[in-house]
Structures are given as C-alpha cells and as structure tokens.
PDB file of C-alpha atoms in Angstrom:
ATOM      1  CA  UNK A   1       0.000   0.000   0.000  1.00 52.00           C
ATOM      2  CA  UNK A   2       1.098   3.346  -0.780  1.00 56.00           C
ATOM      3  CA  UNK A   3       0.126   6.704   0.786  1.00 56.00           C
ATOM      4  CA  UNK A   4       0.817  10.035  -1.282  1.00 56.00           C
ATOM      5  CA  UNK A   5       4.205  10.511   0.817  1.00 57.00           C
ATOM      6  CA  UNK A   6       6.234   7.209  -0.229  1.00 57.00           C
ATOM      7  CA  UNK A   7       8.135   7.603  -2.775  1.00 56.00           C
ATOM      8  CA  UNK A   8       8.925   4.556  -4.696  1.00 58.00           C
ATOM      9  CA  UNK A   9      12.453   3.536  -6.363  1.00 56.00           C
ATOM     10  CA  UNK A  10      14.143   0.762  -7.442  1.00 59.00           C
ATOM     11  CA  UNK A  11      15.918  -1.510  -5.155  1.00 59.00           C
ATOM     12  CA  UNK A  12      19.197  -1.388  -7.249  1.00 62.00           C
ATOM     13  CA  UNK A  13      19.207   2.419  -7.437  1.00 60.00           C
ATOM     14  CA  UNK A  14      20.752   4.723  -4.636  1.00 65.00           C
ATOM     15  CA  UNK A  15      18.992   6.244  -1.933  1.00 61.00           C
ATOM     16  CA  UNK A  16      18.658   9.781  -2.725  1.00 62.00           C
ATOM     17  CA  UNK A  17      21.381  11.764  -0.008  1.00 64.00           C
ATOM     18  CA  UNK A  18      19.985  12.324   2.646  1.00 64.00           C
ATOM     19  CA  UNK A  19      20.523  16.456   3.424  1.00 63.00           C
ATOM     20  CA  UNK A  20      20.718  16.912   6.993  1.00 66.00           C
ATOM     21  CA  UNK A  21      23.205  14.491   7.861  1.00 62.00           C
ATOM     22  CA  UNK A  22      26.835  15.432   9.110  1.00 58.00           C
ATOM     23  CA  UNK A  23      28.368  13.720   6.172  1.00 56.00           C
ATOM     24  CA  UNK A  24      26.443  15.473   3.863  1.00 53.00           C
ATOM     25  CA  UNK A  25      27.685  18.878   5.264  1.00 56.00           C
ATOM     26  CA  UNK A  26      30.711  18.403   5.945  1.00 56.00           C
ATOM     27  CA  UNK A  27      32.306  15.924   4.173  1.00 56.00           C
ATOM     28  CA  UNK A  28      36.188  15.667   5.114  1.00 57.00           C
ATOM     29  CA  UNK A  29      36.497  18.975   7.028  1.00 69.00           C
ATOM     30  CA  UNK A  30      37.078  17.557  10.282  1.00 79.00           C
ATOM     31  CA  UNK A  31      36.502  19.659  13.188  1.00 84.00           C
ATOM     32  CA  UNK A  32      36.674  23.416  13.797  1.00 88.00           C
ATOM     33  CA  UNK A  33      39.915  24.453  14.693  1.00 88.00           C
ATOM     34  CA  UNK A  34      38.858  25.892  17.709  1.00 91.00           C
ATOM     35  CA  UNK A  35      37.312  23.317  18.756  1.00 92.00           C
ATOM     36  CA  UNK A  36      40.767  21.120  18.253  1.00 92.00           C
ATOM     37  CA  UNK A  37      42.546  23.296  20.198  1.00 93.00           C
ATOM     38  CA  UNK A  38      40.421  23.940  23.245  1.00 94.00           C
ATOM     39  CA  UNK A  39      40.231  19.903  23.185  1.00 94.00           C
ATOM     40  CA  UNK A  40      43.645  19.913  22.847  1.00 95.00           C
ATOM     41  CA  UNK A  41      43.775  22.261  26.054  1.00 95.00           C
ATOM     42  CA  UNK A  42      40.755  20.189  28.054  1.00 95.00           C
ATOM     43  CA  UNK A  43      42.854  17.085  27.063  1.00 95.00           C
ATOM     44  CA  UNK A  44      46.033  18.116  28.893  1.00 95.00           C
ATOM     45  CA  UNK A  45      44.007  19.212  31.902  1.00 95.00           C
ATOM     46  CA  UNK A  46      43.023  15.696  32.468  1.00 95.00           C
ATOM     47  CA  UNK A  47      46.014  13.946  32.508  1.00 94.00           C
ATOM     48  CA  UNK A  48      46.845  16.428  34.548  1.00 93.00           C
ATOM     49  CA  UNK A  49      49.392  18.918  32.893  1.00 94.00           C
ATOM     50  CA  UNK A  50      47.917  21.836  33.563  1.00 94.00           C
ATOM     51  CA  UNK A  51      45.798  23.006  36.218  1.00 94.00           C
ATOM     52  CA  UNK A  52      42.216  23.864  35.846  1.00 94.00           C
ATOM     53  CA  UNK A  53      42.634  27.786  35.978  1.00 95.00           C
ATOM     54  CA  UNK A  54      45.528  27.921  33.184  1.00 95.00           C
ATOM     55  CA  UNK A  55      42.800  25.587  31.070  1.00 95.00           C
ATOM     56  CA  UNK A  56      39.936  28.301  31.793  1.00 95.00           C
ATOM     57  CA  UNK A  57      42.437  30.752  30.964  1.00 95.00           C
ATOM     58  CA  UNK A  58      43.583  28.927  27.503  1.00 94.00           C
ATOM     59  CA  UNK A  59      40.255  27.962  26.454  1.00 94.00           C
ATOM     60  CA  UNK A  60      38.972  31.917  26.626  1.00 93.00           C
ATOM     61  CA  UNK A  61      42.024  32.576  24.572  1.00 92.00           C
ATOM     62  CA  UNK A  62      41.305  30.113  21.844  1.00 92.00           C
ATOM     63  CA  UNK A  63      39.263  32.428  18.771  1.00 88.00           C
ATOM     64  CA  UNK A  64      39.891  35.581  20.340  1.00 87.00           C
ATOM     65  CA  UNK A  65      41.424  37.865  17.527  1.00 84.00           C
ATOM     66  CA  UNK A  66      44.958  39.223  18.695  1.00 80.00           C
ATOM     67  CA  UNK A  67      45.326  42.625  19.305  1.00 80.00           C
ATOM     68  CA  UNK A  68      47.145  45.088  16.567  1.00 77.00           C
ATOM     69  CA  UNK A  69      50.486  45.804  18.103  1.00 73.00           C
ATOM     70  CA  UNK A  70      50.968  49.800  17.125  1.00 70.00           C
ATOM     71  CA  UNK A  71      54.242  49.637  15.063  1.00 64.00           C
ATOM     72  CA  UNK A  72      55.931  53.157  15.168  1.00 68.00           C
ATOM     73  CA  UNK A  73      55.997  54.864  11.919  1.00 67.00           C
ATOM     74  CA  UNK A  74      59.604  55.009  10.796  1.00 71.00           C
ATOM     75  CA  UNK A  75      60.919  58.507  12.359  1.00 71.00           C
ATOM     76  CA  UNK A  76      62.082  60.830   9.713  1.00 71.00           C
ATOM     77  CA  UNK A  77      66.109  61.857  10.159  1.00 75.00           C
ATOM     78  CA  UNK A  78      66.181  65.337  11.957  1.00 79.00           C
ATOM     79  CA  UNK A  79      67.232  68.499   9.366  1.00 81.00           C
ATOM     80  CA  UNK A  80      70.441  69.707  10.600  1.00 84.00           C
ATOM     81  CA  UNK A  81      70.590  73.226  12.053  1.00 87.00           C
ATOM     82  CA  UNK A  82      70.887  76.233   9.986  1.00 84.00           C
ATOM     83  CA  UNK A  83      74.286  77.441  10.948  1.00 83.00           C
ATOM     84  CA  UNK A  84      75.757  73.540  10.599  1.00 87.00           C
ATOM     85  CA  UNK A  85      74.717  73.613   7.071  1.00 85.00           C
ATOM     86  CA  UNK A  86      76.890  73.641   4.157  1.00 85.00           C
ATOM     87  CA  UNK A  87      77.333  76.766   1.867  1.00 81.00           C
ATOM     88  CA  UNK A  88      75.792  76.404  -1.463  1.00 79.00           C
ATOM     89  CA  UNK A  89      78.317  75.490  -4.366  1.00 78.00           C
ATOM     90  CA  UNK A  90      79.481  78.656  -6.784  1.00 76.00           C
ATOM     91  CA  UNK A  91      78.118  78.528 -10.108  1.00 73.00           C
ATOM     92  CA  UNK A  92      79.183  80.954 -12.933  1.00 72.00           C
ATOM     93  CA  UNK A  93      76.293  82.928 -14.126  1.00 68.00           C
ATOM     94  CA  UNK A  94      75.904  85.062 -17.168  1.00 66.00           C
ATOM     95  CA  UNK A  95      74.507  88.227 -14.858  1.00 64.00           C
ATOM     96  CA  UNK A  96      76.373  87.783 -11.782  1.00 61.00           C
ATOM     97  CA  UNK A  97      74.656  90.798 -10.026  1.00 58.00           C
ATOM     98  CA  UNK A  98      71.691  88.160 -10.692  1.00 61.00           C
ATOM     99  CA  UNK A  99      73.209  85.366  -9.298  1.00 64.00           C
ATOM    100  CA  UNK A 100      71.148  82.310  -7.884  1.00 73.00           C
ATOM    101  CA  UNK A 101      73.149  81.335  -5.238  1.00 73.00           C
ATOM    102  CA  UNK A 102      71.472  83.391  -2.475  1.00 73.00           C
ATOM    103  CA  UNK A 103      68.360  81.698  -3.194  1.00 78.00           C
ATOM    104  CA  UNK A 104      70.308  77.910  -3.062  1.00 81.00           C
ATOM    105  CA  UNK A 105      71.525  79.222   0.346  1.00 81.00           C
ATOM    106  CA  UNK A 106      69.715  76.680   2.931  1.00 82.00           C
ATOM    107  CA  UNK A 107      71.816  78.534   5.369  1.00 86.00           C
ATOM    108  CA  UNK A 108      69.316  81.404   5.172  1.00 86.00           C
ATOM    109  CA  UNK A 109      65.898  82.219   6.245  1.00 88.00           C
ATOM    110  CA  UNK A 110      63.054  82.614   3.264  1.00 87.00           C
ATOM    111  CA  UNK A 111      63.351  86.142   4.445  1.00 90.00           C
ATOM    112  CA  UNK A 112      66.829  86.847   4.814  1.00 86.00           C
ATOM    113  CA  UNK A 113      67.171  84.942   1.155  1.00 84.00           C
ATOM    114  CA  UNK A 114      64.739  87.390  -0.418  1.00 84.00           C
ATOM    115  CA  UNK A 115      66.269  90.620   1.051  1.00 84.00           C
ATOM    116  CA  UNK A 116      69.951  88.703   0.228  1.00 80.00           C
ATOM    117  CA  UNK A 117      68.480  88.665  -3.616  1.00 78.00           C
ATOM    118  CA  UNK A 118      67.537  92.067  -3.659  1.00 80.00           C
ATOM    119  CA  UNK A 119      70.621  93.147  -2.553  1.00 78.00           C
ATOM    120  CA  UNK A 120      72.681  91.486  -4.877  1.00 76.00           C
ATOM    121  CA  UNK A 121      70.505  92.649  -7.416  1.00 75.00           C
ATOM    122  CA  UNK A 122      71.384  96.183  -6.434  1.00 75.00           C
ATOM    123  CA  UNK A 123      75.073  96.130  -5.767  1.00 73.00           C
ATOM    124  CA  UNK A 124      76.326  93.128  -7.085  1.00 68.00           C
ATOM    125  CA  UNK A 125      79.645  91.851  -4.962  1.00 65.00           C
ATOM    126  CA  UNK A 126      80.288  95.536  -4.592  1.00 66.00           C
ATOM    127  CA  UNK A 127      80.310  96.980  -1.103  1.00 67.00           C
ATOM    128  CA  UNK A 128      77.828  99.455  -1.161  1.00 68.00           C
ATOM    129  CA  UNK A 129      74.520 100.539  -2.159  1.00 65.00           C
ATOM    130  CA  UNK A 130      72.432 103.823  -2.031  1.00 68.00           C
ATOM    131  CA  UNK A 131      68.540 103.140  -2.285  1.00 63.00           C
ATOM    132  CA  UNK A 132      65.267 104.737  -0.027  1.00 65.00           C
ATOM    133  CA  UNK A 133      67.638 107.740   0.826  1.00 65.00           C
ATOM    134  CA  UNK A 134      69.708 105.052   2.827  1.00 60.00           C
ATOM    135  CA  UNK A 135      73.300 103.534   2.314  1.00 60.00           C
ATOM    136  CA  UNK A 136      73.991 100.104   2.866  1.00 59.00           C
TER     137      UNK A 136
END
C-alpha cells in the first residue's frame, strides 16, 4: 500500500542523499579548529598537565582575535641646524649681479634669502649701495 508521501524507487538504485546528515555537510572537514585546540587544552588538563585555571584561561584565549600591536611609523632623520649647514656650491652665471646662489643658500631664512636677492641685485659683490635715501 502506498500513501501520497512514499516515494517509490528501485531496489538497485541509490537512496537519494539524505541532506541533513553530518556527512552530507561536511564531508572531510574535520573539526573546527577551535574546537581542536580547546580539546587539545581540556585534554592536557586531564592527565593532569595543567591546572584547571591555566585551562579556563587557555580555552577563553582560543578564537579571540589578537590585538594590533601599534608599530611606530619610521621617524624621519632630523634636518640639521641652519648654521651647521653647508654653503651652497658657486656657479658661474651670465649676470652675476643676478646670481642664484642666495636663493640655493639653505643657510638662510626665506626672508633673509629674499632681502639677500635684492641686494645682490642692487650692488652686485660691490660693497655698497644707495637706495630709499639710505646707504647700505
């Protein structure tokens, strides 16, 4: 007799898999890894290794993601002093009173490089200069 939920098949054909069963799921994954290890830790508890605390202890360890260690950044070399610093090397240029090598001069301050220009600008390597109804 058959009700409407039997299913008939052959007797030479497979059963059809069965879904739910472990197999099924997990076929050759073994177990978590977690679960290995706090067995692992349970399993030298009992033959007495270790004492029940340090197992506690292990087992909450087991999964818990390990903390970022803050790796300093790679500190930059300090920038030597201003007065330590070496003096630019002399070029030749075509309008010497125009020359670049106050502005090369790390030895300076922006400012002092500016006002360095401008002076060179006005006297050249002379000594002197008259400009603003002032003599420098």
């Amino acid at each position: 007799m058959r009700t409407h939920l039997s299913v008939a098949y052959s007797a030479d054909a497979t059963p059809p898999a069965d879904l739910f069963s472990t197999d099924a799921q997990f076929a050759g994954a073994g177990p978590h890894p977690d679960f290995a290890a706090r067995a692992a830790i349970w399993r030298e508890q009992r033959e007495g290794l270790i004492s029940v605390a340090e197992a506690q202890r292990r087992s909450a360890l087991v999964g818990v993601p390990k903390p970022l260690v803050a790796v300093p950044a790679a500190l930059k070399p300090s920038v030597r002093p201003r007065h330590s610093r070496p003096a630019p090397n002399d070029s030749r240029q075509y309008a010497p009173e125009m020359a670049t090598t106050a502005a090369r001069d790390d030895r300076l301050t922006p400012n002092a490089k500016s006002f360095l220009q401008v002076l060179r600008a006005r006297c050249g390597k002379g000594r002197s200069t008259e400009f603003a109804k002032a003599t420098l």
